[in-house]
Coordinates of N, CA and C in Angstrom, one line a residue:
M1 N -11.4 16.6 -12.1 CA -12.1 16.5 -10.7 C -11.6 15.2 -10.2
S2 N -11.2 15.1 -8.7 CA -10.6 14.2 -7.8 C -11.7 13.8 -7.2
V3 N -12.0 12.3 -6.5 CA -12.8 12.1 -5.5 C -12.2 11.2 -4.9
N4 N -12.2 11.4 -3.6 CA -11.2 11.1 -2.2 C -12.3 10.4 -1.2
T5 N -12.1 9.4 -0.7 CA -13.4 8.4 -0.1 C -12.4 7.8 0.9
C6 N -12.8 7.8 2.4 CA -12.3 7.0 3.3 C -13.3 6.0 3.5
V7 N -12.8 4.7 3.5 CA -13.5 3.4 3.4 C -13.8 3.3 4.9
V8 N -15.0 3.2 5.3 CA -15.7 2.7 6.7 C -16.8 1.9 7.0
R9 N -17.1 1.6 7.6 CA -18.2 0.0 7.6 C -19.4 0.7 6.9
S10 N -20.0 1.5 7.0 CA -21.0 2.1 6.7 C -21.1 2.2 4.9
N11 N -20.1 2.4 4.4 CA -19.9 2.4 3.0 C -19.1 2.0 2.1
F12 N -18.6 1.0 2.7 CA -17.6 -0.2 1.7 C -18.6 -0.8 0.7
A13 N -19.5 -1.4 1.2 CA -20.5 -2.2 0.1 C -21.0 -1.2 -1.0
S14 N -21.0 -0.1 -0.7 CA -21.0 0.9 -2.3 C -19.8 1.2 -3.2
L15 N -19.0 0.8 -2.5 CA -17.8 1.1 -3.6 C -17.8 0.2 -5.0
A16 N -18.5 -1.1 -5.2 CA -18.5 -1.3 -6.5 C -19.6 -0.6 -7.5
R17 N -20.4 0.5 -6.8 CA -21.0 1.4 -8.1 C -20.1 2.6 -8.1
F18 N -18.9 2.7 -7.6 CA -18.5 4.2 -7.5 C -18.1 4.4 -9.4
P19 N -18.0 3.6 -10.3 CA -17.8 3.5 -11.7 C -19.2 4.2 -12.2
E20 N -20.3 3.6 -11.7 CA -21.6 4.0 -12.2 C -22.1 5.6 -11.6
L21 N -21.3 5.7 -10.6 CA -22.0 6.8 -9.9 C -21.2 8.0 -10.6
F22 N -19.8 8.0 -10.8 CA -19.2 8.7 -11.1 C -19.1 9.1 -12.9
A23 N -19.4 8.2 -13.4 CA -19.5 8.6 -14.9 C -20.4 9.6 -15.6
G24 N -19.5 10.1 -16.5 CA -20.2 11.4 -17.1 C -20.3 12.7 -16.3
H25 N -19.6 12.7 -15.0 CA -19.6 13.7 -14.4 C -18.1 14.4 -14.2
G26 N -17.3 14.5 -14.8 CA -16.1 14.9 -15.4 C -15.1 14.7 -14.1
V27 N -15.3 13.1 -13.6 CA -14.4 12.9 -12.7 C -13.1 12.2 -13.6
T28 N -12.1 12.3 -12.8 CA -10.6 11.7 -13.6 C -10.0 11.0 -12.8
Q29 N -10.3 11.2 -11.6 CA -9.4 10.3 -10.5 C -10.5 9.7 -9.3
V30 N -10.3 8.7 -8.9 CA -10.7 8.0 -7.6 C -9.8 7.7 -6.9
H31 N -9.9 8.1 -5.6 CA -9.0 7.4 -4.6 C -9.9 7.0 -3.5
V32 N -9.1 5.7 -2.8 CA -10.2 5.6 -1.5 C -9.3 4.9 -0.7
D33 N -9.5 5.3 0.4 CA -8.3 5.2 1.3 C -9.0 4.5 2.8
A34 N -8.1 3.4 3.0 CA -8.3 2.4 4.3 C -7.8 3.3 5.4
L35 N -8.6 3.0 6.4 CA -8.5 4.1 7.7 C -7.0 3.7 8.2
R36 N -6.1 4.6 8.6 CA -4.9 4.3 8.9 C -4.5 5.1 10.0
D37 N -5.1 6.2 10.0 CA -5.2 6.9 11.6 C -6.2 7.2 12.4
P38 N -6.1 6.7 13.6 CA -7.5 6.6 14.5 C -7.6 8.0 15.1
G39 N -6.7 8.8 14.9 CA -6.9 9.8 15.5 C -7.3 9.9 16.7
D40 N -8.4 11.0 17.4 CA -8.5 11.0 18.7 C -9.7 10.3 19.1
L41 N -10.2 9.1 18.3 CA -11.4 8.4 18.8 C -11.3 7.4 19.6
S42 N -12.4 7.0 20.4 CA -12.3 6.0 21.3 C -12.0 4.8 20.7
P43 N -11.3 3.6 21.7 CA -11.3 2.3 20.8 C -13.1 1.9 20.4
D44 N -13.8 2.4 21.4 CA -15.4 1.8 20.8 C -15.6 2.6 19.7
D45 N -15.7 3.5 19.7 CA -15.9 4.3 18.1 C -15.4 3.9 17.4
L46 N -13.8 3.8 17.3 CA -12.9 3.2 16.1 C -13.3 1.9 15.7
S47 N -13.9 1.1 16.9 CA -14.3 -0.4 16.2 C -15.8 -0.3 15.7
A48 N -16.8 1.2 15.8 CA -17.8 0.8 15.0 C -17.6 1.1 13.8
I49 N -16.8 1.7 13.2 CA -16.7 2.2 11.9 C -15.7 1.3 11.3
T50 N -14.8 0.7 11.8 CA -13.8 0.1 10.8 C -14.0 -1.2 10.7
P51 N -14.2 -1.5 9.0 CA -14.5 -3.0 8.8 C -13.5 -3.9 8.6
R52 N -13.8 -4.9 8.7 CA -12.8 -6.0 8.2 C -12.1 -6.1 7.1
F53 N -10.9 -5.8 6.8 CA -10.0 -5.5 5.3 C -10.9 -7.2 4.4
S54 N -10.8 -8.2 4.8 CA -11.4 -9.3 4.1 C -12.7 -9.2 3.6
D55 N -13.2 -8.1 4.3 CA -15.0 -7.8 4.0 C -14.9 -6.8 2.9
V56 N -14.0 -6.0 3.1 CA -14.0 -4.9 1.9 C -13.5 -5.1 0.4
A57 N -12.8 -6.0 1.0 CA -11.8 -6.3 -0.5 C -12.5 -7.0 -1.9
P58 N -13.5 -7.5 -2.0 CA -14.6 -7.9 -3.0 C -15.1 -6.6 -3.6
A59 N -15.3 -5.4 -2.9 CA -16.1 -4.5 -3.4 C -14.8 -3.7 -4.1
L60 N -13.6 -3.5 -3.5 CA -12.8 -2.7 -4.1 C -12.3 -3.5 -5.5
V61 N -12.3 -4.8 -5.3 CA -11.9 -5.5 -6.4 C -13.0 -4.8 -7.6
A62 N -14.2 -5.1 -7.6 CA -15.1 -4.8 -8.3 C -15.3 -3.3 -8.7
M63 N -14.9 -2.4 -8.1 CA -14.4 -1.2 -8.3 C -13.5 -0.9 -9.1
V64 N -12.2 -1.2 -9.1 CA -11.4 -1.1 -9.7 C -11.6 -1.7 -11.3
R65 N -12.4 -3.1 -11.7 CA -12.2 -3.5 -12.4 C -13.6 -2.4 -13.3
G66 N -14.6 -2.2 -12.4 CA -15.7 -1.6 -13.2 C -15.3 0.0 -14.0
F67 N -14.1 0.4 -13.6 CA -13.7 1.5 -14.2 C -12.9 1.2 -15.7
P68 N -12.9 2.0 -16.8 CA -12.1 1.8 -17.7 C -10.8 1.8 -17.7
A69 N -10.2 1.0 -18.9 CA -8.9 0.7 -19.0 C -8.3 2.3 -18.9
G70 N -7.1 2.4 -18.1 CA -6.6 3.8 -18.0 C -6.9 4.7 -17.0
F71 N -8.3 4.8 -16.2 CA -8.7 5.3 -15.7 C -7.6 5.3 -14.2
D72 N -7.8 6.7 -13.8 CA -6.9 6.9 -12.5 C -7.5 6.5 -11.4
V73 N -7.6 5.3 -11.0 CA -7.9 4.6 -10.1 C -7.0 3.9 -9.0
N74 N -7.0 4.5 -7.7 CA -6.1 3.8 -6.8 C -6.8 3.7 -5.2
V75 N -6.0 2.8 -4.6 CA -6.5 2.3 -3.3 C -5.5 2.9 -2.1
G76 N -5.4 3.3 -0.9 CA -4.5 3.5 -0.1 C -4.6 2.6 1.2
N77 N -3.7 2.5 1.7 CA -3.1 2.1 2.5 C -4.0 0.4 2.9
F78 N -4.2 -0.1 2.0 CA -4.9 -1.6 1.8 C -3.7 -2.7 1.9
P79 N -3.5 -3.4 3.0 CA -2.7 -4.6 2.7 C -2.8 -5.1 1.5
F80 N -1.4 -5.3 1.2 CA -1.3 -6.0 -0.3 C -1.9 -7.7 -0.1
C81 N -1.2 -8.3 1.3 CA -1.7 -9.6 1.3 C -3.0 -10.0 1.3
V82 N -3.8 -9.1 1.7 CA -5.3 -9.4 2.3 C -5.8 -9.5 0.6
E83 N -5.4 -9.1 -0.5 CA -6.0 -8.9 -1.6 C -5.0 -8.4 -2.8
P84 N -4.0 -9.2 -3.2 CA -3.0 -9.2 -4.3 C -3.5 -8.4 -5.6
R85 N -4.8 -8.7 -5.7 CA -5.0 -8.3 -7.2 C -5.5 -6.9 -7.1
L86 N -5.3 -6.3 -5.9 CA -5.3 -4.8 -5.8 C -4.1 -4.1 -5.8
A87 N -3.0 -5.0 -5.8 CA -1.4 -4.3 -5.5 C -1.0 -3.3 -6.3
H88 N -1.4 -3.4 -7.5 CA -0.9 -2.7 -8.8 C -1.6 -1.1 -8.4
V89 N -2.4 -1.2 -7.7 CA -3.5 0.1 -7.4 C -3.2 0.5 -6.2
T90 N -2.3 -0.2 -5.5 CA -2.4 0.4 -3.9 C -1.4 0.8 -3.5
R91 N -1.1 1.9 -3.0 CA -0.6 2.7 -2.5 C -0.4 3.1 -0.8
H92 N 1.0 2.9 -0.4 CA 0.9 3.0 1.3 C 1.9 4.5 1.1
D93 N 1.2 5.8 2.0 CA 1.9 6.5 2.3 C 1.9 7.7 0.8
G94 N 3.0 8.3 0.7 CA 3.1 9.3 -0.2 C 4.6 9.6 -0.5
E95 N 4.6 10.6 -0.9 CA 6.0 11.6 -1.4 C 6.1 12.0 0.5
P96 N 7.5 12.2 0.6 CA 8.3 12.9 1.6 C 7.6 14.5 1.9
T97 N 7.0 14.5 3.2 CA 5.7 15.7 3.7 C 6.3 16.2 4.8
T98 N 6.5 17.4 5.2 CA 6.5 17.7 6.5 C 5.7 18.6 6.8
L99 N 5.0 18.4 8.0 CA 3.9 19.1 8.3 C 4.5 20.4 9.6
V100 N 4.3 21.3 9.7 CA 4.8 22.4 10.4 C 3.0 23.0 11.2
A101 N 3.6 22.7 12.5 CA 2.4 22.7 13.6 C 2.7 24.0 14.3
Q102 N 1.7 25.2 14.8 CA 2.2 25.7 16.2 C 1.7 25.3 17.4
D103 N 2.2 25.0 18.2 CA 1.6 24.4 19.7 C 1.0 25.9 20.2
P104 N 0.2 25.6 21.2 CA -0.5 26.6 22.2 C 0.5 27.6 22.4
D105 N 2.0 27.1 22.8 CA 2.8 28.1 23.5 C 3.3 28.9 22.7
G106 N 3.2 28.6 21.5 CA 3.5 29.7 20.3 C 5.0 28.9 19.8
S107 N 5.3 27.6 20.3 CA 6.7 27.1 19.5 C 6.1 26.5 18.3
V108 N 7.0 26.3 17.4 CA 6.8 25.7 16.1 C 7.3 24.2 16.1
A109 N 6.5 23.2 15.7 CA 7.5 21.9 15.7 C 7.0 21.2 14.3
P110 N 8.2 21.3 13.7 CA 8.0 20.6 12.1 C 8.2 19.0 12.4
C111 N 7.0 17.9 11.7 CA 7.5 16.9 11.7 C 7.4 15.9 10.5
D112 N 7.9 14.9 10.5 CA 7.4 14.0 9.2 C 6.2 13.2 8.9
K113 N 5.2 13.7 8.4 CA 3.9 13.6 8.1 C 3.6 11.9 8.4
Y114 N 4.4 10.9 7.3 CA 4.2 9.8 7.6 C 4.9 8.8 9.0
A115 N 6.4 9.5 9.3 CA 6.7 9.0 10.4 C 5.8 9.1 11.8
V116 N 5.0 10.1 11.6 CA 4.2 10.1 12.9 C 2.8 9.6 12.5
R117 N 2.6 9.1 11.5 CA 1.2 8.1 11.1 C 1.9 6.8 11.3
G118 N 3.0 6.5 11.2 CA 3.7 5.5 11.1 C 3.7 4.5 12.8
D119 N 3.9 5.7 13.5 CA 3.8 5.4 14.8 C 2.5 4.4 15.3
K120 N 1.4 4.7 14.8 CA 0.2 4.4 15.0 C -0.3 3.0 14.1
R121 N 1.1 2.5 13.3 CA 0.8 1.4 12.6 C 1.6 0.2 12.9
A122 N 1.4 -1.0 12.5 CA 2.6 -1.9 12.9 C 2.7 -3.3 11.8
K123 N 3.1 -3.8 12.0 CA 3.4 -5.5 11.0 C 3.3 -6.2 12.2
V124 N 3.2 -7.3 11.6 CA 3.2 -8.6 12.5 C 4.5 -9.8 12.3
S125 N 4.3 -10.7 13.0 CA 5.4 -11.5 12.4 C 5.0 -12.3 11.3
G126 N 6.4 -12.3 10.3 CA 6.0 -12.9 8.7 C 6.2 -11.9 8.0
C127 N 5.8 -10.3 8.2 CA 5.7 -9.4 7.2 C 6.9 -9.2 6.7
A128 N 8.1 -9.5 6.9 CA 9.4 -9.4 6.6 C 9.8 -10.5 5.6
S129 N 9.1 -11.7 5.5 CA 8.8 -12.4 4.2 C 8.0 -12.2 3.0
C130 N 7.4 -11.3 3.6 CA 6.4 -10.7 2.2 C 7.4 -9.9 1.0
V131 N 6.7 -10.1 0.0 CA 7.5 -10.1 -1.4 C 7.4 -8.5 -1.2
L132 N 6.2 -7.9 -0.9 CA 6.0 -6.4 -1.0 C 6.1 -5.9 0.2
D133 N 6.9 -6.3 1.4 CA 7.1 -5.6 2.5 C 7.5 -4.4 2.6
A134 N 8.3 -4.0 1.4 CA 9.2 -3.0 1.1 C 8.3 -1.3 0.9
R135 N 7.0 -2.1 0.5 CA 6.3 -1.2 0.0 C 4.9 -0.9 1.0
C136 N 4.8 -1.8 2.4 CA 3.7 -1.5 2.8 C 4.1 -0.9 4.2
A137 N 3.3 0.0 4.7 CA 3.6 0.5 6.1 C 2.8 -0.1 6.9
G138 N 2.3 -1.3 6.7 CA 1.5 -1.8 7.8 C -0.3 -1.6 8.1
V139 N -0.3 -1.9 9.5 CA -1.9 -1.9 9.7 C -2.0 -1.1 11.0
P140 N -3.0 -0.2 11.2 CA -3.2 0.4 12.3 C -3.5 -0.8 13.6
R141 N -2.8 -0.3 14.5 CA -2.8 -0.8 15.9 C -3.6 -1.2 16.1
P142 N -4.6 -0.4 16.3 CA -6.1 -0.9 16.9 C -6.8 -2.2 16.1
Y143 N -6.5 -2.1 14.5 CA -7.3 -3.3 13.7 C -6.9 -4.3 14.4
L144 N -5.6 -4.7 15.1 CA -5.3 -5.9 15.0 C -5.9 -6.4 16.6
D145 N -6.6 -5.4 17.4 CA -7.0 -5.9 18.5 C -8.4 -5.9 18.2
F146 N -8.7 -5.4 17.0 CA -10.5 -5.7 17.0 C -10.6 -7.1 15.9
Y147 N -9.5 -7.4 15.0 CA -9.6 -8.4 14.3 C -8.5 -9.6 14.2
G148 N -7.4 -9.1 15.0 CA -6.5 -9.7 15.0 C -5.4 -10.1 13.7
A149 N -5.1 -11.1 13.4 CA -3.6 -10.9 12.5 C -3.9 -12.1 11.4
A150 N -5.1 -12.9 11.2 CA -5.4 -14.0 10.7 C -5.2 -13.9 9.2
E151 N -5.7 -12.5 8.5 CA -5.7 -12.2 7.6 C -4.2 -11.8 6.8
L152 N -3.7 -11.5 7.8 CA -2.2 -10.9 7.4 C -1.1 -12.2 6.9
V153 N -1.3 -12.4 5.7 CA -0.6 -13.7 5.4 C 0.9 -13.2 4.7
P154 N 1.8 -13.1 4.6 CA 3.0 -12.9 3.8 C 2.4 -13.4 2.6
L155 N 3.1 -12.3 1.7 CA 2.5 -12.6 0.0 C 3.8 -13.2 -0.3
S156 N 3.6 -14.5 -1.2 CA 5.0 -15.0 -2.1 C 5.1 -14.2 -3.6
A157 N 6.0 -14.8 -4.0 CA 6.4 -14.1 -5.2 C 5.4 -15.0 -6.3
L158 N 5.2 -16.0 -6.0 CA 4.4 -17.0 -6.6 C 3.2 -16.4 -7.1
R159 N 2.4 -16.2 -5.5 CA 1.1 -15.6 -5.5 C 0.9 -14.5 -6.1
L160 N 1.8 -13.4 -5.9 CA 1.8 -12.1 -6.3 C 1.9 -12.0 -8.0
R161 N 2.6 -13.0 -8.4 CA 2.9 -13.4 -10.2 C 1.0 -14.0 -10.5
E162 N 0.7 -14.6 -10.0 CA -0.5 -15.3 -10.1 C -1.8 -14.0 -10.5
S163 N -1.5 -13.2 -9.8 CA -2.7 -12.2 -9.0 C -2.5 -10.9 -10.0
A164 N -1.5 -10.5 -9.9 CA -1.1 -9.0 -10.1 C -0.4 -8.7 -11.4
P165 N -0.7 -7.8 -12.3 CA -0.2 -7.5 -13.6 C 1.3 -7.2 -13.1
V166 N 2.6 -7.6 -14.3 CA 3.9 -7.4 -13.8 C 4.1 -5.8 -14.0
A167 N 3.8 -5.3 -15.1 CA 4.6 -3.7 -15.2 C 4.6 -3.0 -14.0
P168 N 3.5 -2.6 -13.4 CA 3.4 -1.9 -12.3 C 4.4 -2.1 -10.9
L169 N 4.4 -3.4 -11.1 CA 5.1 -4.1 -9.8 C 6.5 -4.7 -10.4
F170 N 7.1 -4.1 -11.3 CA 8.3 -4.8 -12.2 C 9.1 -5.5 -10.7
D171 N 9.7 -4.5 -10.0 CA 10.5 -4.6 -9.1 C 10.2 -5.9 -8.1
A172 N 9.2 -5.9 -7.8 CA 8.5 -6.8 -7.2 C 8.6 -8.0 -7.3
H173 N 8.1 -8.3 -8.8 CA 8.0 -9.8 -9.6 C 9.9 -10.0 -9.7
V174 N 10.5 -8.9 -10.0 CA 11.7 -9.3 -10.5 C 13.0 -9.7 -9.4
A175 N 12.8 -8.8 -8.5 CA 13.8 -9.1 -7.6 C 14.4 -10.2 -7.3
P176 N 13.2 -11.4 -6.5 CA 13.4 -12.6 -6.3 C 14.6 -13.2 -7.0
M177 N 13.6 -13.1 -8.4 CA 14.6 -13.9 -9.7 C 16.2 -13.4 -9.8
L178 N 16.1 -12.0 -9.8 CA 17.5 -11.3 -10.0 C 18.6 -11.7 -8.8
E179 N 17.7 -11.9 -7.6 CA 18.7 -11.9 -6.2 C 19.3 -13.6 -6.4
A180 N 18.4 -14.3 -6.9 CA 18.8 -15.9 -7.1 C 19.8 -16.1 -8.1
A181 N 19.7 -15.3 -9.2 CA 20.6 -15.2 -10.3 C 21.8 -14.8 -9.7
L182 N 21.8 -13.9 -9.2 CA 23.1 -13.2 -8.8 C 23.9 -13.6 -7.6
G183 N 23.1 -14.7 -6.7 CA 23.9 -15.1 -6.1 C 24.3 -16.4 -6.7
A184 N 24.4 -16.9 -7.7 CA 25.2 -18.1 -8.5 C 26.2 -17.3 -9.6
W185 N 25.9 -16.2 -9.6 CA 27.3 -16.2 -10.5 C 27.9 -14.9 -10.2
A186 N 29.0 -14.3 -10.7 CA 29.8 -13.4 -9.9 C 30.2 -13.0 -11.5
P187 N 30.6 -11.5 -11.3 CA 30.8 -10.7 -12.5 C 32.7 -10.9 -12.6
P188 N 33.1 -10.9 -14.2 CA 34.4 -10.7 -14.3 C 35.0 -10.0 -13.5
A189 N 36.3 -10.4 -13.2 CA 37.5 -9.3 -12.4 C 37.9 -8.2 -13.3
P190 N 38.0 -7.1 -12.7 CA 37.8 -6.8 -11.3 C 36.8 -6.4 -10.6
F191 N 35.7 -6.7 -11.3 CA 34.2 -6.0 -10.9 C 33.8 -6.9 -9.8
A192 N 33.1 -6.4 -8.5 CA 32.1 -7.1 -8.0 C 31.0 -6.6 -7.6
L193 N 29.7 -7.4 -7.2 CA 28.3 -6.5 -7.2 C 28.4 -5.6 -6.0
A194 N 28.2 -4.6 -5.9 CA 28.0 -3.9 -5.0 C 26.7 -3.7 -4.3
S195 N 25.9 -3.5 -5.0 CA 24.4 -3.7 -4.4 C 23.1 -3.9 -5.2
V196 N 22.0 -4.0 -5.0 CA 20.6 -4.1 -5.8 C 19.7 -3.3 -4.7
T197 N 18.8 -2.6 -5.5 CA 18.0 -1.7 -4.6 C 16.9 -1.4 -5.5
R198 N 15.9 -1.4 -5.0 CA 14.4 -1.2 -5.4 C 14.5 0.4 -5.3
R199 N 13.7 1.1 -6.8 CA 13.6 2.5 -6.4 C 12.7 3.0 -7.7
N200 N 11.6 3.4 -7.0 CA 10.5 4.0 -8.0 C 9.8 2.6 -9.0
G201 N 9.9 1.4 -8.4 CA 9.3 0.3 -9.4 C 10.4 -0.2 -10.2
A202 N 11.6 0.3 -9.8 CA 12.8 -0.1 -10.8 C 13.7 -0.8 -9.8
L203 N 14.6 -1.7 -10.7 CA 15.8 -2.4 -9.4 C 16.9 -1.8 -10.2
D204 N 18.0 -1.3 -9.4 CA 19.6 -0.6 -9.4 C 20.1 -1.9 -9.2
V205 N 21.0 -2.3 -10.2 CA 22.0 -3.2 -9.8 C 23.3 -2.4 -10.1
V206 N 24.0 -2.4 -9.1 CA 25.5 -1.7 -9.2 C 26.9 -2.4 -8.8
F207 N 27.7 -2.5 -9.9 CA 28.8 -3.3 -9.8 C 29.8 -2.0 -9.7
A208 N 30.9 -2.6 -9.1 CA 32.1 -1.9 -8.6 C 33.3 -2.3 -8.7
A209 N 34.3 -1.5 -9.0 CA 35.7 -2.0 -9.5 C 36.8 -1.5 -8.5
P210 N 37.5 -1.4 -8.2 CA 39.1 -1.2 -7.2 C 39.1 -0.3 -8.1
S211 N 39.5 1.3 -7.3 CA 40.2 2.0 -8.1 C 41.3 2.1 -8.6
P212 N 41.9 2.9 -9.8 CA 43.1 2.4 -10.3 C 44.1 3.0 -9.7

């Protein structure tokens, strides 16, 4: 049994009691999702239900810590920089997904689910320097109108290291150190460094040599 909850102004204070609420009822997974798609709500209606990220963060931390070790609890679309202690359980978007919808005229228009949602989100100046920028899809554009961007401070490798466990974020922890090391070292001839990429929490370092 999986529980999925959208975090809004009226319910975020109760998140800390989720472990107590679901204990003993066969729940094996809990996912809570920050608002990411305003849909057709008016700005006033959206503002009325949208909490400030920094107000929600303490309840989310308490919720995650309240579940027993190994329990499948995760948080969707919450900014890593607002609360890095949640980074190891936070996910933005998901697997590539195609939506196929039929328009009133009968035409069919496939679209990339997360590309469409991405049009409604934004990043701010400095996001590119965040160590978890590649994992982050940004915040809903209306959120910036409601609360501004003061909470969104780029996350440094040091702050991440002090806040989040290494194992689930191995690539984010190690990438800056690896890039610095490779910048001061060259592989023996005839090899050359071809690329360093992050993939599924791992780092792929590829070396290349001229064809014989």
